[in-house]
PDB file of C-alpha atoms in Angstrom:
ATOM      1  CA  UNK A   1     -18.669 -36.345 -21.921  1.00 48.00           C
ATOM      2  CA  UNK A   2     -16.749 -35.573 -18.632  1.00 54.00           C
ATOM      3  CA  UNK A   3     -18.871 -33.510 -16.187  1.00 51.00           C
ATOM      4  CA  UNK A   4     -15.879 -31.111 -15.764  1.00 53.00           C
ATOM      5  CA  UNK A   5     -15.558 -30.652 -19.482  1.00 51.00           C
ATOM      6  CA  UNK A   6     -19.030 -29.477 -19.307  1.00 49.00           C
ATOM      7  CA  UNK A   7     -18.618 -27.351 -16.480  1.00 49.00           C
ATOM      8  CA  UNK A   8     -15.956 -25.714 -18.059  1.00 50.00           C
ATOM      9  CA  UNK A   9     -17.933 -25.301 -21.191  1.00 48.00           C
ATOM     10  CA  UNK A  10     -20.658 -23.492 -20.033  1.00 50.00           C
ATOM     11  CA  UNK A  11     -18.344 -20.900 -17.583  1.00 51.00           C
ATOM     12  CA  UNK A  12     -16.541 -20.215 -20.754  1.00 51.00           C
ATOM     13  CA  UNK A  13     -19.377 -19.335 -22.831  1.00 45.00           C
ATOM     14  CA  UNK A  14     -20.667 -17.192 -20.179  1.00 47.00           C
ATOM     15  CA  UNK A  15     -17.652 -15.092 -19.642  1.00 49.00           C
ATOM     16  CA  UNK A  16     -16.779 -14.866 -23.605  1.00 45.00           C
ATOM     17  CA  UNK A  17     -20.078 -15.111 -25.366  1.00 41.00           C
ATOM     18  CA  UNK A  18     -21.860 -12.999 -23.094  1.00 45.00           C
ATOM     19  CA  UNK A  19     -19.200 -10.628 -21.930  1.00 48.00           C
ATOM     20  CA  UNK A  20     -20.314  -6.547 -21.629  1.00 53.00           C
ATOM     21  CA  UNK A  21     -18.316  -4.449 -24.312  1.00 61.00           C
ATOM     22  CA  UNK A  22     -17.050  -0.855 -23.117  1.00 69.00           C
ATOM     23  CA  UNK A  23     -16.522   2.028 -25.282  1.00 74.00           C
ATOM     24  CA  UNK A  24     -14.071   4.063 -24.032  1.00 76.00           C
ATOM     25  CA  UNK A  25     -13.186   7.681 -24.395  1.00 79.00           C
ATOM     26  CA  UNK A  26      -9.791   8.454 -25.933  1.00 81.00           C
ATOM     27  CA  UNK A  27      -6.780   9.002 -23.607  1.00 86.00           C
ATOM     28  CA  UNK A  28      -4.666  12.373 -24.448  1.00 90.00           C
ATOM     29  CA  UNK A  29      -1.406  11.554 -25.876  1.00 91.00           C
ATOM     30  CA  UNK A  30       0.451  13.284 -23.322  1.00 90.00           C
ATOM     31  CA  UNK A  31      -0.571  10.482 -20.625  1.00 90.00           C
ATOM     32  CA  UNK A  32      -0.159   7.641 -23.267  1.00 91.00           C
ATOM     33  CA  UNK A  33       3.451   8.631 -23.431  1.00 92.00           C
ATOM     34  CA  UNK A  34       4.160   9.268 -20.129  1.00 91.00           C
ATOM     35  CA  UNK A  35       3.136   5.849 -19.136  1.00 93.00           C
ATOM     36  CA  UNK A  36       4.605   3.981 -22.196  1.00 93.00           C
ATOM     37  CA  UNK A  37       7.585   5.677 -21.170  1.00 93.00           C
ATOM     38  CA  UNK A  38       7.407   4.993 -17.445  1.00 94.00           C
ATOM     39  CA  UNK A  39       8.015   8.513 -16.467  1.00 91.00           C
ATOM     40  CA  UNK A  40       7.520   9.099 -12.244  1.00 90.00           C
ATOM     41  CA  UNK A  41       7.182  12.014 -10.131  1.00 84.00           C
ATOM     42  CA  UNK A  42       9.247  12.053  -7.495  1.00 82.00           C
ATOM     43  CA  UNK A  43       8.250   9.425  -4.369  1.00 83.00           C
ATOM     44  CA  UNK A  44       5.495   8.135  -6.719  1.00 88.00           C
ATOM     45  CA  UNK A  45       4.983   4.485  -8.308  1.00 91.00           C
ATOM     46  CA  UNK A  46       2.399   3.508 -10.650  1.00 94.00           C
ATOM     47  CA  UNK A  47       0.034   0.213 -10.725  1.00 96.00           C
ATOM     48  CA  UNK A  48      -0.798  -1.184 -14.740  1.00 96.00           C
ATOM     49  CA  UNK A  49      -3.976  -3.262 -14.348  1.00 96.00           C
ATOM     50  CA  UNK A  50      -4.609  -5.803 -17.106  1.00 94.00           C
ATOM     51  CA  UNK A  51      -7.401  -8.421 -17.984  1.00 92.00           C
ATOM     52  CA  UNK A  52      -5.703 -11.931 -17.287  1.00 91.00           C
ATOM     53  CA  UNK A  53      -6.967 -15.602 -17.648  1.00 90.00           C
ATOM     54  CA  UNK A  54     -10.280 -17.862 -16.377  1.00 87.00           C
ATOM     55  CA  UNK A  55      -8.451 -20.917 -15.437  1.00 87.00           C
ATOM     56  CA  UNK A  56     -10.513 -23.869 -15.559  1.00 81.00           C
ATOM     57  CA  UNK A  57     -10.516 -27.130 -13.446  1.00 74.00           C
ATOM     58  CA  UNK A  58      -7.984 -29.209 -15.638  1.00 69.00           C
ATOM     59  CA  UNK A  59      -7.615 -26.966 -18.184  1.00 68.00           C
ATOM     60  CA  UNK A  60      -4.773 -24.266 -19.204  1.00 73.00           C
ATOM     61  CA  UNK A  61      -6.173 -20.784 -18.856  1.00 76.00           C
ATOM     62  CA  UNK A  62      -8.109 -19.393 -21.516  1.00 82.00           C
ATOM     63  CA  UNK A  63      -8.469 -15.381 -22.368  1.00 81.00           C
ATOM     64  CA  UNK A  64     -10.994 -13.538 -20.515  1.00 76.00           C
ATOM     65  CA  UNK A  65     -13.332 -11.134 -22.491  1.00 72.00           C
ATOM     66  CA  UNK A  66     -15.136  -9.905 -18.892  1.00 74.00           C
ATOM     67  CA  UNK A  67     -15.623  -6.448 -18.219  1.00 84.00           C
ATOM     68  CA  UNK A  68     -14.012  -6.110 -14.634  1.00 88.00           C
ATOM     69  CA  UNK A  69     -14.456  -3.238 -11.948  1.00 91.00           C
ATOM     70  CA  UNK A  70     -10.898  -2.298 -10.522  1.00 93.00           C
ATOM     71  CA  UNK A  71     -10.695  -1.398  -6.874  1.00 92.00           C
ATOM     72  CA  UNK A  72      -8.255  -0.113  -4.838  1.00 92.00           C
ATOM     73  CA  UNK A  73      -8.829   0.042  -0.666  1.00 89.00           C
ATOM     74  CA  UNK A  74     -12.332  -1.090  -1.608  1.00 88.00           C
ATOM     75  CA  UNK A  75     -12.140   2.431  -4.137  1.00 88.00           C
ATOM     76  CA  UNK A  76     -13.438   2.234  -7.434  1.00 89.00           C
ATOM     77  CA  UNK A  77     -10.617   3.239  -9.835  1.00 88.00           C
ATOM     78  CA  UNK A  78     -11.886   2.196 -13.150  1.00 88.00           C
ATOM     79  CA  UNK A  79     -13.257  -0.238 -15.883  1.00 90.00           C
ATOM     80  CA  UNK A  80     -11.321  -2.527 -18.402  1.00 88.00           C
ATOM     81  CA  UNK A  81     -13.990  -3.901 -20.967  1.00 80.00           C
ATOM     82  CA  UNK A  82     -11.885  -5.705 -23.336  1.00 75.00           C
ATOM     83  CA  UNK A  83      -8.969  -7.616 -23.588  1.00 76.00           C
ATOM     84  CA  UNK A  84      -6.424  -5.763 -25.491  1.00 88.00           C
ATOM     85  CA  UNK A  85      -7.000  -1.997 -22.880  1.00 92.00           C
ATOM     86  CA  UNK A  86      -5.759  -1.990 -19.575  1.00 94.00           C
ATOM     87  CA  UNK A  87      -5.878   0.506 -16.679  1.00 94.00           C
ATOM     88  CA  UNK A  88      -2.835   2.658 -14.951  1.00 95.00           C
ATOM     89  CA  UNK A  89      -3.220   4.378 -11.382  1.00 93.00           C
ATOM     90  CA  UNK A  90      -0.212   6.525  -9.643  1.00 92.00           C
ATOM     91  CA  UNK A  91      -0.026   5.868  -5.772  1.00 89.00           C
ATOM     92  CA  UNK A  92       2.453   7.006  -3.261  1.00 87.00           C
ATOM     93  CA  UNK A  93       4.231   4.665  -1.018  1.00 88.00           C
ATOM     94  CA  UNK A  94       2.470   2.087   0.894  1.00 87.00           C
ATOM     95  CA  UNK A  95       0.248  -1.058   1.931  1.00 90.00           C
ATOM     96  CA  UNK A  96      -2.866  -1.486  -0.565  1.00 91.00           C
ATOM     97  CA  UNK A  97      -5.721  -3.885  -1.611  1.00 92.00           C
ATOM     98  CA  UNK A  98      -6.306  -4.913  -4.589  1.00 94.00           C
ATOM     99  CA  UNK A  99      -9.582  -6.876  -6.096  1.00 94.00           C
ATOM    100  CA  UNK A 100     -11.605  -6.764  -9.257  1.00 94.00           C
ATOM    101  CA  UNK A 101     -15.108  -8.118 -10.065  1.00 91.00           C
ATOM    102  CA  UNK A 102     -17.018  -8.873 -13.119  1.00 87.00           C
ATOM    103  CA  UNK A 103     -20.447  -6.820 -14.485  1.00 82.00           C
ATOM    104  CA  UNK A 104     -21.362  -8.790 -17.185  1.00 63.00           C
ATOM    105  CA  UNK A 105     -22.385 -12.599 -16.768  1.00 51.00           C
ATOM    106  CA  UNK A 106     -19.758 -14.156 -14.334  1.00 53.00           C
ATOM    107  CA  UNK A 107     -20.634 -11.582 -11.669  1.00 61.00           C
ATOM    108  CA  UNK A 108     -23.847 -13.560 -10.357  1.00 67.00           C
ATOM    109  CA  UNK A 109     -21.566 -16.270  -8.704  1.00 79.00           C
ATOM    110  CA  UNK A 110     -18.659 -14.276  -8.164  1.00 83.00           C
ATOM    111  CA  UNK A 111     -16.323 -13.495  -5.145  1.00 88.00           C
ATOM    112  CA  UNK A 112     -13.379 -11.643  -4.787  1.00 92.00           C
ATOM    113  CA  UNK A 113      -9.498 -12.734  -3.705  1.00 93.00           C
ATOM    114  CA  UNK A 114      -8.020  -9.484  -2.695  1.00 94.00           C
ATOM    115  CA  UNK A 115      -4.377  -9.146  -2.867  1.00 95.00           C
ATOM    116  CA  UNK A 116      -2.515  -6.956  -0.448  1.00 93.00           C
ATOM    117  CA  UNK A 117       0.603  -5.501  -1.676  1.00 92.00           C
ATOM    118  CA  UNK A 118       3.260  -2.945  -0.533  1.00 92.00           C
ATOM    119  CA  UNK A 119       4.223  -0.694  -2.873  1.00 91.00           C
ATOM    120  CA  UNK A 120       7.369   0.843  -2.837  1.00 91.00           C
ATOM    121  CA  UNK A 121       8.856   4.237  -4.367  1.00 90.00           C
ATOM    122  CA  UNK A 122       9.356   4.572  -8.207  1.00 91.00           C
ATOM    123  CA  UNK A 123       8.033   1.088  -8.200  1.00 94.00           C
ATOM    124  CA  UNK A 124       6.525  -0.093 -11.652  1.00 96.00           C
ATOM    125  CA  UNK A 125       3.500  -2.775 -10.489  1.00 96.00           C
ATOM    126  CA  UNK A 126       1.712  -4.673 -13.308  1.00 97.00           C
ATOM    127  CA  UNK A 127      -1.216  -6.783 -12.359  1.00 97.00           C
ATOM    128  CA  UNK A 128      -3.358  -9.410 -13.961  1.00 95.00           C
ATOM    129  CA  UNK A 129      -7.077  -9.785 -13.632  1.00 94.00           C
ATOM    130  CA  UNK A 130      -7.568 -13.534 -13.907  1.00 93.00           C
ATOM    131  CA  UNK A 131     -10.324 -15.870 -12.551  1.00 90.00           C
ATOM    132  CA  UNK A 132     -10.795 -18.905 -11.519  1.00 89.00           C
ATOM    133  CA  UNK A 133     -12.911 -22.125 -10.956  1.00 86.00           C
ATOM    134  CA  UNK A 134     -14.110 -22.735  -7.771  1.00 84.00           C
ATOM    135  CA  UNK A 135     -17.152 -25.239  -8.590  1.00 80.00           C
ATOM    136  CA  UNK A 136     -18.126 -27.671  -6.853  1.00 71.00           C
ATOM    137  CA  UNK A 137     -20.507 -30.763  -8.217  1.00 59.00           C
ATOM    138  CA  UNK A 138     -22.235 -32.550  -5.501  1.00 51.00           C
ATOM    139  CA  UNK A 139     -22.730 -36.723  -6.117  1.00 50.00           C
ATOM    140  CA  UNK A 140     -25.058 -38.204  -8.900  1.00 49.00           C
ATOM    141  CA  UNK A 141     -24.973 -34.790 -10.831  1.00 47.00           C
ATOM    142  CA  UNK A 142     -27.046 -35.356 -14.124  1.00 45.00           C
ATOM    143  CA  UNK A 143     -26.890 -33.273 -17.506  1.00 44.00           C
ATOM    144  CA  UNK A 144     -30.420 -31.622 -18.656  1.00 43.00           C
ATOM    145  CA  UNK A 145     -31.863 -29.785 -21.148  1.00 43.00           C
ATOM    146  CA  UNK A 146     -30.446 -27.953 -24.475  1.00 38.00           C
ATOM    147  CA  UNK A 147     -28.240 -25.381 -23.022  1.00 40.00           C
ATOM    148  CA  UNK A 148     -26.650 -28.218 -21.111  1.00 44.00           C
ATOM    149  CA  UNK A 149     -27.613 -27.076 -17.565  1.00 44.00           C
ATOM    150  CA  UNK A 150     -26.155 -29.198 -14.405  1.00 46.00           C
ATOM    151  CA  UNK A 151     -28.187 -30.403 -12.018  1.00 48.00           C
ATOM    152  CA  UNK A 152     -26.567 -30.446  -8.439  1.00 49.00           C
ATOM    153  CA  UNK A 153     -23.219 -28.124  -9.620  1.00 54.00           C
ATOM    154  CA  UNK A 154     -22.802 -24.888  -7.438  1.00 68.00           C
ATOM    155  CA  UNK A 155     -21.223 -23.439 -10.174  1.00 69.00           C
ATOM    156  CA  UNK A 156     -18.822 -20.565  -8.523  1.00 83.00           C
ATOM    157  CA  UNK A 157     -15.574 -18.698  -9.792  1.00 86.00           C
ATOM    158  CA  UNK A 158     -13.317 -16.387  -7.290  1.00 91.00           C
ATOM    159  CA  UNK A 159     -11.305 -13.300  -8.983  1.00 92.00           C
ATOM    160  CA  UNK A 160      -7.991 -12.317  -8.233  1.00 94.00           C
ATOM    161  CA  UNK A 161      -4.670 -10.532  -9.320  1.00 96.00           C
ATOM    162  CA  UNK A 162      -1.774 -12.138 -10.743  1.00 95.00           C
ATOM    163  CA  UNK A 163       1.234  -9.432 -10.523  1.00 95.00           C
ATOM    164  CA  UNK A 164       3.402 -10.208 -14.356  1.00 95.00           C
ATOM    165  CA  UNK A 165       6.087  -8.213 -15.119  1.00 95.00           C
ATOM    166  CA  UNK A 166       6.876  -9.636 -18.672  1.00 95.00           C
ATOM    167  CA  UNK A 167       3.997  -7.433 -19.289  1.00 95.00           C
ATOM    168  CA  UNK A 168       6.660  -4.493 -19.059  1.00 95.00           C
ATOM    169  CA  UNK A 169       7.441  -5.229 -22.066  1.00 95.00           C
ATOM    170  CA  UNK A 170       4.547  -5.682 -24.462  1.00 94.00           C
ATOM    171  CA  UNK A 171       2.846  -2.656 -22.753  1.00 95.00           C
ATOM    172  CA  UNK A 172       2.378  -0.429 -26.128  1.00 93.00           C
ATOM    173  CA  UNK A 173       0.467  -3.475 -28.112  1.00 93.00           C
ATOM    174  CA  UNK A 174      -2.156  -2.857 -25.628  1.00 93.00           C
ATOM    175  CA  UNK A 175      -4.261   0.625 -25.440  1.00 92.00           C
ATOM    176  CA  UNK A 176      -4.456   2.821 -22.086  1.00 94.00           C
ATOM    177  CA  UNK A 177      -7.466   3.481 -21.366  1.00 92.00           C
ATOM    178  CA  UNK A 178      -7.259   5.679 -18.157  1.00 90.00           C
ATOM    179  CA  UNK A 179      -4.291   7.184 -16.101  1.00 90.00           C
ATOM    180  CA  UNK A 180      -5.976   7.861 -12.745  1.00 83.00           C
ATOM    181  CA  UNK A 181      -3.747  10.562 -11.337  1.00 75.00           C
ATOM    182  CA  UNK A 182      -5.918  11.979  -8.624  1.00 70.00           C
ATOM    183  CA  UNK A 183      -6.506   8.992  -6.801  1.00 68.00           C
ATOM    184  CA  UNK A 184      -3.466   8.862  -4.330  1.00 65.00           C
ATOM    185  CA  UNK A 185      -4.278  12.423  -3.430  1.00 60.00           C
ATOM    186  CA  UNK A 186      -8.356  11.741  -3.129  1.00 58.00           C
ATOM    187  CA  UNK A 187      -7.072   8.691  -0.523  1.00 56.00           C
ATOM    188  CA  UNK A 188      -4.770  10.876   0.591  1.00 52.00           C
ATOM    189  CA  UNK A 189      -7.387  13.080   2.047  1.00 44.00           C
ATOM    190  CA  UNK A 190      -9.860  10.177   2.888  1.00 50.00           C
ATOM    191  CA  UNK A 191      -6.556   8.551   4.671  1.00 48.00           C
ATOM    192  CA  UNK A 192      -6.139  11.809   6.747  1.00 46.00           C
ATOM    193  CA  UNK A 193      -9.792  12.360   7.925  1.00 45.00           C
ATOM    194  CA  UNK A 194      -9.678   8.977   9.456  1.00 42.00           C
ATOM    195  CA  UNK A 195      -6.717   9.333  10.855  1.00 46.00           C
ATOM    196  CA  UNK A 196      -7.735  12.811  12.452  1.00 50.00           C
ATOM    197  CA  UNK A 197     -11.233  11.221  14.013  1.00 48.00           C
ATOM    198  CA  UNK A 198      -9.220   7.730  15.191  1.00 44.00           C
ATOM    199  CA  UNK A 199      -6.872  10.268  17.260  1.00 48.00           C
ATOM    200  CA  UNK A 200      -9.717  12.372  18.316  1.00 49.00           C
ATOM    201  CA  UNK A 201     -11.792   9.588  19.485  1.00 49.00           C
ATOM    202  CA  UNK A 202      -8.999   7.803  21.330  1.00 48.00           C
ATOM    203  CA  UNK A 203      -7.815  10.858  22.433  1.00 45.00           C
ATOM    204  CA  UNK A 204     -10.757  12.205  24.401  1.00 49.00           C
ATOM    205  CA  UNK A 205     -11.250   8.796  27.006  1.00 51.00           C
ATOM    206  CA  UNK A 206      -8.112   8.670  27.689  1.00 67.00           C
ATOM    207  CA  UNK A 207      -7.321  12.347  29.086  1.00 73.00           C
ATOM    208  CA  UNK A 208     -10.981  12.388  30.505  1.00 73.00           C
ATOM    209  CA  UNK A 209      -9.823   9.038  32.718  1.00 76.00           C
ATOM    210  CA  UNK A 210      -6.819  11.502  33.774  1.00 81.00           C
ATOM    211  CA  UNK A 211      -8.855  13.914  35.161  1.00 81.00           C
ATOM    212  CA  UNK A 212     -10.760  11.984  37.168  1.00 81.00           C
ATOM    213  CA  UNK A 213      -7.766  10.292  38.386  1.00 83.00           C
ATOM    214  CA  UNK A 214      -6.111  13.917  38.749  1.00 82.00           C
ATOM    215  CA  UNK A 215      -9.188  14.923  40.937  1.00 84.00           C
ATOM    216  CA  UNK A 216      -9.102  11.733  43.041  1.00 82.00           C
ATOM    217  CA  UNK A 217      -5.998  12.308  43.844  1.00 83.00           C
ATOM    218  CA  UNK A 218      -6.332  16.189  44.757  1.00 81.00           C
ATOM    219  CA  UNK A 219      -9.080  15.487  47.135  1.00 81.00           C
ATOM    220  CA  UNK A 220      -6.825  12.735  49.097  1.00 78.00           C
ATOM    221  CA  UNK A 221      -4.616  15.332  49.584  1.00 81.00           C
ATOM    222  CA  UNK A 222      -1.570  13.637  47.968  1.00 80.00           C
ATOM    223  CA  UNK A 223      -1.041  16.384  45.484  1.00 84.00           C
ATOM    224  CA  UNK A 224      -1.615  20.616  46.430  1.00 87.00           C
ATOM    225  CA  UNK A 225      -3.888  22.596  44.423  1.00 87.00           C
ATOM    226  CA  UNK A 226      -1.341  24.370  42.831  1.00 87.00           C
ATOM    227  CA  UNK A 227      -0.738  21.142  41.410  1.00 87.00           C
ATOM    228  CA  UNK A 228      -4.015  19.665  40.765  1.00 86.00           C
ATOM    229  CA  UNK A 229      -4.354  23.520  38.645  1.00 87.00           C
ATOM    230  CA  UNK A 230      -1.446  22.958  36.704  1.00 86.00           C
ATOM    231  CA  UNK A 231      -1.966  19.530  35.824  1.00 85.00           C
ATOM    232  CA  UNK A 232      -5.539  19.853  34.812  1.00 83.00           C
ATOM    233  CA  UNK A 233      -5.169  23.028  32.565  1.00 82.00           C
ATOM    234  CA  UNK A 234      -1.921  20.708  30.410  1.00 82.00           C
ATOM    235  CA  UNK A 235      -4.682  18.024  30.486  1.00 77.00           C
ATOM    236  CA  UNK A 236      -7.843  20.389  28.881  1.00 76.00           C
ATOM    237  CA  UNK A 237      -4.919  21.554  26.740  1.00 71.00           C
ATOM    238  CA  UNK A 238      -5.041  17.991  24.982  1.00 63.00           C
ATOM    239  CA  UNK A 239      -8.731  18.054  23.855  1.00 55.00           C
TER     240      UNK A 239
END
């Protein structure tokens, strides 16, 4: 049998036979219809996260079955555990990363692609959660054992999103499982904070640099004191 075969075997009984089940809560019908609908606020879009494909190494993809942790801006949003559920979060406006790992059995040799994407307004987004093999076999690789272990195969698959907008429109055979609506304004807030102690931090240097300069140049006697007074209080003003 063909090494790869085999590779590919065993990564796809991993991440089908083994793969975590979640049981989750119901969504209120009021959400379900808003998103089936596609109804926005105003200078809002909304991001539809699906479970994609594990595309093997000369093979067409197959369906996943892999419970996957969705992140936004490194931000937990949620968890799709099967197939057939997927995942919708409203954001405002902007430049965001995307990635998604496993918690079952393909998360042990598991790394993240993140996709960065800019959303724009009233912009319907639907994303794929697929994965893919990135294993390598080194030379003389031998087959052992029942379960068909590899010998000298660094067995290794990389996650990423797949944006699909045919998806659009075989949205209601699948079942929402979450609406996060409170995320753009949580980031929002987390967004704002940063902001706020960048422009304080780069702030302070810079106007305590003046100063100093400001002084220097008092005490040459190049500017009067009135001056040196009058600039130094607008500079404290800045703080």
């Amino acid at each position: 049998m063909n090494l790869n075969k085999i590779i590919c075997f065993l990564l796809c009984f991993f991440l089908t036979a083994c793969a975590t089940r979640i049981n989750h809560p119901t969504v209120p019908l009021q959400q379900q219809s808003t998103v089936e609908q596609f109804q926005l606020d105003k200078n809002e879009s909304r991001v539809h996260f699906f479970l994609g494909e594990l595309f093997m190494k000369n093979a067409r993809g197959i369906k996943m079955n892999e419970a996957a942790e969705l992140y936004v801006n490194n931000v937990k949003i949620g968890l799709i555990g099967n197939n057939k559920e997927y995942i919708a979060i409203d954001l405002n406006p902007g430049l965001y990363n995307f990635k998604w790992m496993p918690i079952g059995a393909g998360s042990g040799n598991c790394g993240p692609e993140p996709l960065q994407l800019s959303i724009s307004n009233n912009e319907l987004v639907f994303l794929k959660a697929n994965m893919r093999d990135a294993s390598t076999t080194a030379p003389g690789a031998m087959l052992f054992g029942a379960t068909g272990a590899v010998v000298g195969t660094n067995v290794k698959t990389i996650t990423y999103f797949e944006p699909d907008t045919t998806l659009k429109d075989i949205i209601k055979e699948y079942k929402l499982i979450l609406l996060n609506e409170s995320f753009k304004q949580t980031f929002s807030i987390k967004k704002n904070e940063i902001d706020k102690s960048y422009k304080e931090n780069s702030t302070s240097p810079g106007v305590e640099e003046k100063l100093i300069e400001l002084k220097a140049l008092y005490e040459k006697g190049l500017i009067t004191k009135e001056e040196y007074d009058e600039k130094r209080k607008e500079l404290l003003g800045k703080f």
